[in-house]
Amino acid sequence: DTEVTQTPKHLVMGMTNKKSLKCEQHMGHRAMYWYKQKAKKPPELMFVYSYEKLSINESVPSRFSPECPNSSLLNLHLHALQPEDSALYLCASSRTYRAGSPLHFGNGTRLTVT
Amino acid sequence: DQQVKQNSPSLSVQEGRISILNCDYTNSMFDYFLWYKKYPAEGPTFLISISSIKDKNEDGRFTVFLNKSAKHLSLHIVPSQPGDSAVYFCAASGMGYGGSQGNLIFGKGTKLSVKP
């Protein structure tokens, strides 16, 4: 069982829909991350929140909008996505945002954009 | 340009033998290196890490070796078990890399199959 919980596990949405991915951790970690993983590729960083503040935005299109309501929750709001955005979206957390602080990943949300 | 490279997409090993997974990197600013294991339909699971000031770190059956001059690290699993069959990702991070901290750069992964 993973200590980072992501919902939903699967999501199918049209290009005009608005949906949200949710992530929760109760390990007291103060850094939370969104990664995107395409088939047969490594995970790629999208966003980092450290102490509930956005620290990194890896040039992600504005149709992806992250939100960190508190230290345990991380959301990713989706709007007007493209079919090429279909991927596995992974949430992760770490005790701090220091290099070497291991990331703990959730099991991901498999997103399909039709 | 790939900064973390795992040149073997797959590796097959007999149960009880040693599995050696290799990883090369190009950026000398990387300070920490981590190995993750990933089963299908699950997120990556942290296995073991090593700081650039060390050349070896051991945790049970898993040992990571770092050769900074060669920019090479390896993960040894001894003895290998069928439950170790998974995709193994090497990852690297560095203080101040790209102006950020803790940004993990992943390799493409090596699929390990341990045969009974």
Coordinates of N, CA and C in Angstrom, one line a residue:
Chain A
D1 N 0.8 -1.2 0.0 CA 0.0 0.0 0.0 C 0.9 1.3 0.0
T2 N 0.5 2.2 -0.9 CA 1.3 3.4 -0.9 C 0.8 4.4 0.1
E3 N 1.7 5.3 0.6 CA 1.2 6.2 1.6 C 0.8 7.5 0.9
V4 N 1.0 7.6 -0.4 CA 0.5 8.7 -1.1 C -0.7 8.2 -1.9
T5 N -1.8 8.8 -1.7 CA -3.1 8.4 -2.3 C -3.5 9.3 -3.4
Q6 N -3.8 8.7 -4.6 CA -4.2 9.5 -5.7 C -5.6 9.1 -6.1
T7 N -6.5 10.0 -6.4 CA -7.8 9.8 -7.0 C -8.1 10.7 -8.1
P8 N -8.8 10.2 -9.2 CA -9.2 8.8 -9.4 C -8.1 8.0 -9.9
K9 N -8.2 6.7 -10.0 CA -7.2 5.9 -10.6 C -7.2 6.0 -12.1
H10 N -8.4 6.1 -12.7 CA -8.5 6.3 -14.1 C -9.4 7.4 -14.4
L11 N -9.2 8.2 -15.5 CA -10.0 9.3 -15.9 C -10.0 9.4 -17.4
V12 N -11.2 9.5 -17.9 CA -11.4 9.7 -19.4 C -12.1 11.0 -19.5
M13 N -11.6 11.9 -20.2 CA -12.2 13.2 -20.4 C -12.1 13.7 -21.8
G14 N -13.1 14.5 -22.2 CA -13.1 15.2 -23.5 C -12.3 16.4 -23.5
M15 N -12.0 17.0 -24.6 CA -11.1 18.1 -24.7 C -11.8 19.4 -24.2
T16 N -13.1 19.4 -24.0 CA -13.7 20.6 -23.5 C -14.0 20.5 -22.0
N17 N -13.8 19.3 -21.4 CA -14.1 19.1 -20.0 C -13.2 19.8 -19.0
K18 N -13.7 20.0 -17.8 CA -12.8 20.4 -16.7 C -12.8 19.3 -15.6
K19 N -11.7 18.9 -15.2 CA -11.6 17.8 -14.2 C -10.4 18.2 -13.3
S20 N -10.4 17.4 -12.1 CA -9.3 17.6 -11.2 C -8.7 16.3 -10.7
L21 N -7.4 16.2 -10.6 CA -6.8 15.1 -10.0 C -6.4 15.5 -8.5
K22 N -6.6 14.5 -7.7 CA -6.3 14.8 -6.2 C -5.2 13.9 -5.7
C23 N -4.5 14.4 -4.7 CA -3.4 13.7 -4.1 C -3.4 14.0 -2.6
E24 N -3.1 13.0 -1.8 CA -3.1 13.2 -0.4 C -2.0 12.4 0.3
Q25 N -1.4 13.0 1.3 CA -0.3 12.3 2.0 C -0.5 12.7 3.5
H26 N -0.2 11.8 4.4 CA -0.3 12.1 5.8 C 1.0 11.7 6.5
M27 N 2.1 11.9 5.8 CA 3.4 11.6 6.4 C 4.1 12.8 7.0
G28 N 3.4 14.0 6.9 CA 4.1 15.2 7.4 C 5.1 15.7 6.4
H29 N 5.1 15.3 5.2 CA 6.0 15.8 4.2 C 5.7 17.2 3.8
R30 N 6.7 18.0 3.5 CA 6.4 19.4 3.2 C 6.7 19.8 1.8
A31 N 7.1 18.8 1.0 CA 7.2 19.0 -0.5 C 6.3 18.0 -1.2
M32 N 5.6 18.5 -2.2 CA 4.8 17.7 -3.0 C 5.0 18.0 -4.5
Y33 N 4.8 17.0 -5.3 CA 5.2 17.0 -6.7 C 4.1 16.5 -7.6
W34 N 4.1 17.0 -8.8 CA 3.3 16.3 -9.9 C 4.3 15.9 -11.0
Y35 N 4.2 14.7 -11.4 CA 5.0 14.2 -12.5 C 4.1 13.6 -13.6
K36 N 4.6 13.6 -14.8 CA 3.8 13.1 -15.9 C 4.7 12.0 -16.5
Q37 N 4.1 10.8 -16.8 CA 4.8 9.7 -17.4 C 4.1 9.2 -18.6
K38 N 4.7 9.3 -19.8 CA 4.2 8.6 -21.0 C 4.7 7.2 -21.1
A39 N 4.0 6.4 -21.9 CA 4.4 5.0 -22.0 C 5.8 4.8 -22.4
K40 N 6.5 3.9 -21.7 CA 7.9 3.5 -22.0 C 8.9 4.7 -21.8
K41 N 8.5 5.7 -21.1 CA 9.4 6.9 -20.8 C 9.5 7.1 -19.3
P42 N 10.6 7.8 -18.9 CA 10.7 8.1 -17.5 C 9.7 9.2 -17.0
P43 N 9.4 9.3 -15.7 CA 8.6 10.3 -15.2 C 9.3 11.7 -15.5
E44 N 8.5 12.7 -15.8 CA 9.0 14.0 -16.0 C 8.3 15.0 -15.1
L45 N 9.1 15.8 -14.4 CA 8.6 16.8 -13.4 C 7.7 17.8 -14.1
M46 N 6.6 18.1 -13.4 CA 5.7 19.2 -13.8 C 5.8 20.4 -12.9
F47 N 5.4 20.1 -11.6 CA 5.3 21.1 -10.6 C 5.9 20.6 -9.2
V48 N 6.4 21.6 -8.5 CA 6.9 21.3 -7.1 C 6.3 22.3 -6.2
Y49 N 5.7 21.8 -5.1 CA 5.3 22.7 -4.0 C 6.2 22.4 -2.8
S50 N 6.7 23.5 -2.2 CA 7.5 23.4 -1.0 C 6.8 24.3 0.1
Y51 N 6.4 23.7 1.2 CA 5.7 24.4 2.2 C 4.5 25.2 1.6
E52 N 3.8 24.5 0.8 CA 2.5 24.9 0.2 C 2.7 26.1 -0.8
K53 N 4.0 26.4 -1.1 CA 4.2 27.4 -2.1 C 4.8 26.8 -3.4
L54 N 4.3 27.3 -4.5 CA 4.8 26.7 -5.8 C 6.3 27.1 -6.0
S55 N 7.1 26.1 -6.1 CA 8.6 26.3 -6.2 C 9.1 26.1 -7.6
I56 N 8.4 25.2 -8.3 CA 8.9 24.9 -9.7 C 7.7 24.7 -10.6
N57 N 7.7 25.3 -11.7 CA 6.8 25.1 -12.8 C 7.6 24.8 -14.0
E58 N 7.7 23.5 -14.4 CA 8.6 23.2 -15.5 C 8.0 23.5 -16.9
S59 N 7.7 24.8 -17.1 CA 7.2 25.2 -18.4 C 6.0 24.4 -18.8
V60 N 5.1 24.2 -17.9 CA 3.9 23.4 -18.1 C 2.8 24.3 -18.7
P61 N 2.1 23.8 -19.8 CA 1.0 24.7 -20.3 C 0.0 25.1 -19.3
S62 N -0.7 26.2 -19.5 CA -1.6 26.7 -18.5 C -2.9 25.9 -18.4
R63 N -3.1 24.9 -19.3 CA -4.3 24.1 -19.2 C -4.1 23.1 -18.0
F64 N -2.9 23.1 -17.5 CA -2.7 22.3 -16.2 C -2.5 23.4 -15.1
S65 N -3.3 23.3 -14.1 CA -3.2 24.3 -13.0 C -3.1 23.6 -11.7
P66 N -2.0 23.7 -11.0 CA -1.8 23.0 -9.7 C -2.4 23.9 -8.6
E67 N -2.7 23.2 -7.5 CA -3.2 23.9 -6.3 C -2.8 23.0 -5.1
C68 N -2.3 23.7 -4.0 CA -1.9 23.1 -2.8 C -2.7 23.7 -1.6
P69 N -3.9 23.2 -1.3 CA -4.7 23.8 -0.3 C -4.2 23.7 1.1
N70 N -3.4 22.7 1.4 CA -2.7 22.6 2.7 C -1.6 21.6 2.6
S71 N -0.9 21.3 3.6 CA 0.3 20.6 3.5 C 0.1 19.1 3.2
S72 N -1.1 18.6 3.3 CA -1.4 17.2 3.0 C -2.0 17.0 1.6
L73 N -2.5 18.0 1.0 CA -3.3 17.9 -0.2 C -2.6 18.6 -1.4
L74 N -2.8 18.0 -2.6 CA -2.3 18.6 -3.8 C -3.3 18.2 -4.9
N75 N -3.7 19.2 -5.6 CA -4.6 19.0 -6.7 C -4.0 19.4 -8.0
L76 N -4.5 18.9 -9.1 CA -4.1 19.3 -10.4 C -5.4 19.5 -11.2
H77 N -5.7 20.7 -11.6 CA -6.9 21.1 -12.3 C -6.6 21.0 -13.8
L78 N -7.5 20.4 -14.5 CA -7.3 20.2 -16.0 C -8.4 20.8 -16.7
H79 N -8.0 21.5 -17.8 CA -9.0 22.2 -18.6 C -8.5 22.3 -20.0
A80 N -9.4 22.0 -21.0 CA -9.1 22.1 -22.4 C -7.8 21.3 -22.8
L81 N -7.8 20.1 -22.3 CA -6.6 19.2 -22.6 C -6.6 18.7 -24.0
Q82 N -5.5 18.3 -24.5 CA -5.3 17.7 -25.8 C -5.1 16.2 -25.7
P83 N -5.4 15.5 -26.8 CA -5.2 14.0 -26.7 C -3.7 13.7 -26.4
E84 N -2.7 14.5 -26.7 CA -1.3 14.2 -26.4 C -1.0 14.3 -24.9
D85 N -2.0 14.9 -24.2 CA -1.8 15.0 -22.7 C -2.2 13.7 -22.0
S86 N -2.7 12.7 -22.8 CA -3.0 11.4 -22.2 C -1.7 10.8 -21.6
A87 N -1.7 10.4 -20.4 CA -0.5 9.9 -19.7 C -0.9 9.4 -18.3
L88 N 0.1 8.9 -17.6 CA 0.0 8.6 -16.2 C 0.5 9.8 -15.4
Y89 N -0.3 10.3 -14.6 CA 0.0 11.5 -13.7 C 0.3 11.0 -12.3
L90 N 1.6 11.2 -11.9 CA 2.0 10.7 -10.6 C 2.2 11.9 -9.7
C91 N 1.7 11.7 -8.5 CA 1.9 12.6 -7.4 C 3.0 12.0 -6.5
A92 N 3.8 12.8 -5.9 CA 4.9 12.4 -5.0 C 5.0 13.4 -3.8
S93 N 5.6 12.9 -2.7 CA 5.9 13.8 -1.6 C 7.3 13.4 -1.1
S94 N 7.9 14.4 -0.4 CA 9.2 14.1 0.2 C 9.2 15.0 1.5
R95 N 10.1 14.5 2.5 CA 10.1 15.2 3.8 C 10.4 16.7 3.6
T96 N 11.4 16.9 2.8 CA 11.8 18.3 2.4 C 12.0 18.4 1.0
Y97 N 12.3 19.6 0.5 CA 12.6 19.8 -0.9 C 14.1 19.9 -1.1
R98 N 14.9 19.2 -0.3 CA 16.3 19.2 -0.4 C 16.7 18.0 -1.3
A99 N 17.7 18.2 -2.1 CA 18.2 17.2 -3.0 C 18.6 16.0 -2.1
G100 N 18.1 14.8 -2.6 CA 18.4 13.6 -1.9 C 17.3 13.2 -0.9
S101 N 16.3 14.0 -0.7 CA 15.2 13.6 0.2 C 14.3 12.7 -0.7
P102 N 14.2 11.4 -0.4 CA 13.6 10.5 -1.3 C 12.1 10.9 -1.6
L103 N 11.7 10.8 -2.8 CA 10.3 11.0 -3.1 C 9.5 9.7 -2.9
H104 N 8.3 9.8 -2.4 CA 7.4 8.7 -2.2 C 6.2 9.0 -3.2
F105 N 6.1 8.0 -4.1 CA 5.1 8.2 -5.2 C 3.8 7.5 -4.9
G106 N 2.7 8.1 -5.4 CA 1.4 7.4 -5.4 C 1.3 6.5 -6.6
N107 N 0.2 5.8 -6.8 CA 0.1 4.9 -7.9 C -0.4 5.5 -9.2
G108 N -0.7 6.8 -9.1 CA -0.9 7.5 -10.3 C -2.4 7.6 -10.7
T109 N -2.7 8.5 -11.6 CA -4.0 8.6 -12.3 C -3.7 8.4 -13.8
R110 N -4.4 7.3 -14.4 CA -4.2 7.1 -15.8 C -5.2 8.0 -16.5
L111 N -4.8 9.0 -17.2 CA -5.6 10.0 -17.9 C -5.7 9.7 -19.4
T112 N -6.9 9.6 -19.9 CA -7.1 9.5 -21.4 C -7.9 10.7 -21.8
V113 N -7.4 11.5 -22.8 CA -8.1 12.6 -23.3 C -8.6 12.2 -24.7
T114 N -10.0 12.3 -24.9 CA -10.6 11.9 -26.2 C -11.0 13.1 -27.0
Chain B
D1 N 18.7 16.3 -24.6 CA 19.9 15.5 -24.3 C 19.8 14.8 -23.0
Q2 N 19.9 13.5 -23.0 CA 19.7 12.7 -21.8 C 20.8 12.9 -20.8
Q3 N 20.5 13.3 -19.6 CA 21.5 13.5 -18.6 C 21.7 12.3 -17.7
V4 N 20.7 11.4 -17.7 CA 20.8 10.1 -16.9 C 20.5 9.0 -17.9
K5 N 21.4 8.1 -18.1 CA 21.2 7.1 -19.1 C 21.3 5.7 -18.5
Q6 N 20.3 4.9 -18.8 CA 20.3 3.5 -18.5 C 20.3 2.8 -19.9
N7 N 21.4 2.3 -20.3 CA 21.6 1.8 -21.6 C 21.1 0.4 -21.9
S8 N 20.8 -0.3 -20.8 CA 20.2 -1.7 -21.0 C 18.7 -1.6 -20.7
P9 N 17.9 -1.8 -21.8 CA 16.4 -1.7 -21.5 C 15.9 -2.9 -20.8
S10 N 16.6 -4.0 -20.8 CA 16.2 -5.2 -20.1 C 17.4 -6.0 -19.6
L11 N 17.1 -6.8 -18.6 CA 18.1 -7.7 -18.0 C 17.4 -9.0 -17.5
S12 N 17.9 -10.1 -17.8 CA 17.3 -11.4 -17.3 C 18.3 -12.1 -16.4
V13 N 17.9 -12.5 -15.2 CA 18.8 -13.2 -14.3 C 18.2 -14.4 -13.7
Q14 N 19.0 -15.4 -13.3 CA 18.4 -16.5 -12.6 C 18.3 -16.2 -11.1
E15 N 17.2 -16.8 -10.6 CA 17.0 -16.6 -9.1 C 18.2 -17.1 -8.3
G16 N 18.6 -16.3 -7.3 CA 19.7 -16.6 -6.5 C 21.0 -16.0 -7.0
R17 N 21.1 -15.6 -8.2 CA 22.3 -15.0 -8.7 C 22.3 -13.4 -8.5
I18 N 23.3 -12.8 -8.9 CA 23.4 -11.3 -8.7 C 22.8 -10.6 -9.9
S19 N 22.1 -9.6 -9.6 CA 21.6 -8.6 -10.7 C 22.4 -7.4 -10.6
I20 N 22.9 -6.9 -11.7 CA 23.7 -5.6 -11.7 C 23.0 -4.7 -12.8
L21 N 22.5 -3.6 -12.3 CA 21.9 -2.6 -13.1 C 22.8 -1.4 -13.2
N22 N 23.0 -0.9 -14.4 CA 23.9 0.2 -14.6 C 23.2 1.5 -15.0
C23 N 23.9 2.6 -14.6 CA 23.4 3.9 -14.9 C 24.6 4.9 -15.1
D24 N 24.5 5.7 -16.1 CA 25.6 6.7 -16.4 C 24.9 8.1 -16.4
Y25 N 25.7 9.1 -16.0 CA 25.1 10.5 -16.0 C 26.2 11.4 -16.6
T26 N 25.7 12.6 -17.0 CA 26.6 13.5 -17.7 C 26.9 14.8 -16.9
N27 N 25.9 15.1 -16.0 CA 26.0 16.4 -15.3 C 26.8 16.2 -13.9
S28 N 28.0 16.8 -13.9 CA 28.8 16.7 -12.7 C 28.2 17.4 -11.5
M29 N 27.2 18.2 -11.6 CA 26.6 18.9 -10.5 C 25.6 18.0 -9.7
F30 N 25.3 16.9 -10.2 CA 24.4 16.0 -9.5 C 25.1 15.6 -8.2
D31 N 24.3 15.7 -7.1 CA 24.8 15.4 -5.8 C 24.3 14.1 -5.1
Y32 N 23.1 13.7 -5.6 CA 22.5 12.5 -5.0 C 22.0 11.7 -6.1
F33 N 22.0 10.4 -5.9 CA 21.6 9.4 -6.8 C 20.6 8.4 -6.1
L34 N 19.5 8.1 -6.8 CA 18.5 7.2 -6.2 C 18.1 6.2 -7.2
W35 N 17.7 5.0 -6.6 CA 17.1 4.0 -7.4 C 15.7 3.7 -7.0
Y36 N 14.8 3.6 -8.0 CA 13.4 3.3 -7.8 C 13.1 2.1 -8.5
K37 N 12.1 1.3 -7.9 CA 11.6 0.1 -8.5 C 10.1 0.4 -8.9
K38 N 9.7 -0.1 -10.0 CA 8.3 0.2 -10.4 C 7.7 -1.1 -11.0
Y39 N 6.6 -1.5 -10.3 CA 5.7 -2.6 -10.8 C 4.7 -2.0 -11.7
P40 N 4.1 -2.8 -12.7 CA 3.1 -2.3 -13.5 C 1.9 -1.8 -12.7
A41 N 1.3 -0.8 -13.1 CA 0.1 -0.2 -12.5 C 0.4 0.4 -11.1
E42 N 1.6 0.6 -10.7 CA 1.9 1.2 -9.5 C 2.9 2.3 -9.7
G43 N 3.0 3.2 -8.7 CA 4.0 4.3 -8.8 C 5.4 3.8 -8.5
P44 N 6.4 4.5 -8.8 CA 7.8 4.1 -8.4 C 8.0 4.0 -6.9
T45 N 8.7 3.0 -6.5 CA 9.0 2.9 -5.0 C 10.5 3.1 -4.8
F46 N 10.8 4.0 -3.8 CA 12.2 4.3 -3.5 C 12.9 3.0 -2.9
L47 N 14.1 2.8 -3.4 CA 14.8 1.6 -3.0 C 16.0 2.0 -2.1
I48 N 16.9 2.8 -2.7 CA 18.2 3.1 -2.1 C 18.8 4.4 -2.7
S49 N 19.5 5.1 -1.9 CA 20.2 6.3 -2.5 C 21.6 6.4 -2.1
I50 N 22.4 7.3 -2.7 CA 23.8 7.5 -2.4 C 24.1 8.9 -2.6
S51 N 24.8 9.5 -1.7 CA 25.3 10.9 -1.8 C 26.6 10.8 -2.6
S52 N 26.9 11.9 -3.3 CA 28.1 12.0 -4.1 C 29.4 11.9 -3.3
I53 N 29.3 12.1 -2.0 CA 30.5 12.0 -1.1 C 30.9 10.6 -0.7
K54 N 30.0 9.7 -1.1 CA 30.2 8.3 -0.8 C 30.5 7.5 -2.1
D55 N 31.0 6.3 -2.0 CA 31.2 5.4 -3.1 C 30.4 4.1 -3.0
K56 N 29.8 3.9 -1.9 CA 29.0 2.7 -1.7 C 28.0 2.9 -0.6
N57 N 26.8 2.3 -0.8 CA 25.8 2.3 0.2 C 25.0 1.0 0.1
E58 N 24.8 0.4 1.3 CA 24.2 -1.0 1.3 C 23.0 -1.0 2.2
D59 N 22.0 -1.7 1.7 CA 20.8 -1.9 2.5 C 20.2 -3.3 2.2
G60 N 20.5 -4.2 3.1 CA 20.0 -5.6 2.9 C 20.6 -6.2 1.6
R61 N 19.8 -6.6 0.7 CA 20.2 -7.3 -0.5 C 20.6 -6.2 -1.6
F62 N 20.4 -5.0 -1.3 CA 20.7 -3.9 -2.3 C 21.9 -3.1 -2.0
T63 N 22.8 -3.0 -2.9 CA 24.0 -2.1 -2.8 C 24.1 -1.2 -4.0
V64 N 24.4 0.0 -3.7 CA 24.6 1.0 -4.8 C 26.1 1.4 -4.8
F65 N 26.7 1.4 -5.9 CA 28.1 1.8 -6.0 C 28.2 3.0 -6.9
L66 N 29.0 4.0 -6.5 CA 29.1 5.2 -7.3 C 30.6 5.4 -7.7
N67 N 30.8 5.6 -9.0 CA 32.2 6.0 -9.5 C 32.1 7.4 -10.1
K68 N 32.5 8.4 -9.3 CA 32.3 9.8 -9.7 C 33.2 10.1 -10.9
S69 N 34.4 9.6 -10.9 CA 35.3 9.9 -12.0 C 34.7 9.4 -13.4
A70 N 34.1 8.3 -13.3 CA 33.5 7.7 -14.5 C 32.0 8.1 -14.7
K71 N 31.5 8.9 -13.8 CA 30.1 9.3 -13.8 C 29.2 8.1 -14.1
H72 N 29.4 7.1 -13.2 CA 28.7 5.8 -13.4 C 28.3 5.3 -12.0
L73 N 27.0 4.8 -11.9 CA 26.6 4.1 -10.7 C 25.9 2.8 -11.1
S74 N 25.9 1.9 -10.1 CA 25.3 0.6 -10.4 C 24.6 0.1 -9.1
L75 N 23.5 -0.7 -9.4 CA 22.7 -1.3 -8.3 C 23.0 -2.8 -8.4
H76 N 23.4 -3.3 -7.3 CA 23.6 -4.8 -7.2 C 22.5 -5.4 -6.3
I77 N 21.9 -6.4 -6.7 CA 20.9 -7.1 -6.0 C 21.4 -8.6 -5.8
V78 N 21.6 -8.9 -4.5 CA 22.1 -10.2 -4.2 C 21.4 -10.8 -2.9
P79 N 20.9 -12.0 -3.0 CA 20.6 -12.8 -4.2 C 19.3 -12.3 -4.8
S80 N 19.2 -12.4 -6.1 CA 18.0 -12.0 -6.8 C 16.8 -12.9 -6.5
Q81 N 15.6 -12.3 -6.4 CA 14.4 -13.1 -6.2 C 13.4 -12.8 -7.3
P82 N 12.5 -13.8 -7.6 CA 11.5 -13.5 -8.6 C 10.7 -12.2 -8.3
G83 N 10.4 -11.9 -7.0 CA 9.7 -10.7 -6.7 C 10.4 -9.4 -7.0
D84 N 11.7 -9.5 -7.3 CA 12.5 -8.3 -7.8 C 12.2 -8.0 -9.2
S85 N 11.5 -8.8 -9.9 CA 11.2 -8.5 -11.3 C 10.3 -7.2 -11.4
A86 N 10.8 -6.2 -12.0 CA 10.2 -4.9 -12.1 C 11.1 -4.0 -13.0
V87 N 10.6 -2.8 -13.3 CA 11.4 -1.8 -14.0 C 12.2 -1.0 -12.9
Y88 N 13.5 -0.9 -13.1 CA 14.3 -0.1 -12.2 C 14.8 1.2 -12.8
F89 N 14.5 2.3 -12.1 CA 14.8 3.6 -12.6 C 16.0 4.2 -11.8
C90 N 17.0 4.7 -12.4 CA 18.0 5.4 -11.8 C 17.6 6.9 -11.9
A91 N 17.9 7.7 -10.8 CA 17.5 9.1 -10.8 C 18.6 9.9 -10.1
A92 N 18.8 11.1 -10.6 CA 19.8 12.0 -10.0 C 19.2 13.4 -9.7
S93 N 19.8 14.0 -8.7 CA 19.4 15.4 -8.3 C 20.6 16.1 -7.8
G94 N 20.5 17.5 -7.9 CA 21.7 18.2 -7.5 C 21.3 19.6 -6.9
M95 N 22.0 20.0 -5.8 CA 21.7 21.2 -5.2 C 21.9 22.3 -6.2
G96 N 20.9 23.2 -6.4 CA 21.0 24.3 -7.3 C 21.0 24.0 -8.7
Y97 N 20.8 22.7 -9.1 CA 20.7 22.4 -10.5 C 19.6 23.1 -11.1
G98 N 19.8 23.8 -12.2 CA 18.8 24.6 -12.9 C 18.1 25.6 -12.0
G99 N 18.8 26.0 -10.9 CA 18.2 27.0 -10.0 C 17.2 26.4 -9.0
S100 N 17.1 25.0 -9.0 CA 16.2 24.4 -8.1 C 16.9 23.4 -7.3
Q101 N 16.2 22.9 -6.3 CA 16.7 21.8 -5.5 C 15.7 20.6 -5.6
G102 N 16.3 19.4 -5.5 CA 15.4 18.2 -5.4 C 14.7 17.9 -6.7
N103 N 15.2 18.4 -7.9 CA 14.5 18.0 -9.1 C 15.2 16.7 -9.6
L104 N 14.4 15.7 -9.5 CA 14.9 14.4 -9.9 C 14.9 14.2 -11.4
I105 N 16.0 13.8 -12.0 CA 16.1 13.5 -13.4 C 16.2 12.0 -13.5
F106 N 15.2 11.4 -14.2 CA 15.2 9.9 -14.3 C 15.8 9.4 -15.5
G107 N 16.4 8.2 -15.4 CA 16.7 7.4 -16.6 C 15.5 6.8 -17.2
K108 N 15.7 6.1 -18.3 CA 14.5 5.5 -19.0 C 14.1 4.1 -18.4
G109 N 15.0 3.6 -17.5 CA 14.6 2.4 -16.8 C 15.2 1.1 -17.5
T110 N 15.4 0.1 -16.6 CA 15.8 -1.2 -17.1 C 14.8 -2.2 -16.5
K111 N 14.2 -3.0 -17.4 CA 13.3 -4.1 -16.9 C 14.1 -5.3 -16.5
L112 N 14.0 -5.6 -15.2 CA 14.7 -6.8 -14.7 C 13.7 -8.0 -14.6
S113 N 14.1 -9.1 -15.1 CA 13.3 -10.3 -15.0 C 14.2 -11.4 -14.3
V114 N 13.6 -11.8 -13.1 CA 14.3 -12.9 -12.4 C 13.6 -14.2 -12.5
K115 N 14.3 -15.1 -13.1 CA 13.6 -16.4 -13.5 C 13.9 -17.4 -12.4
P116 N 12.8 -18.1 -12.0 CA 12.9 -19.1 -10.9 C 13.8 -20.3 -11.4

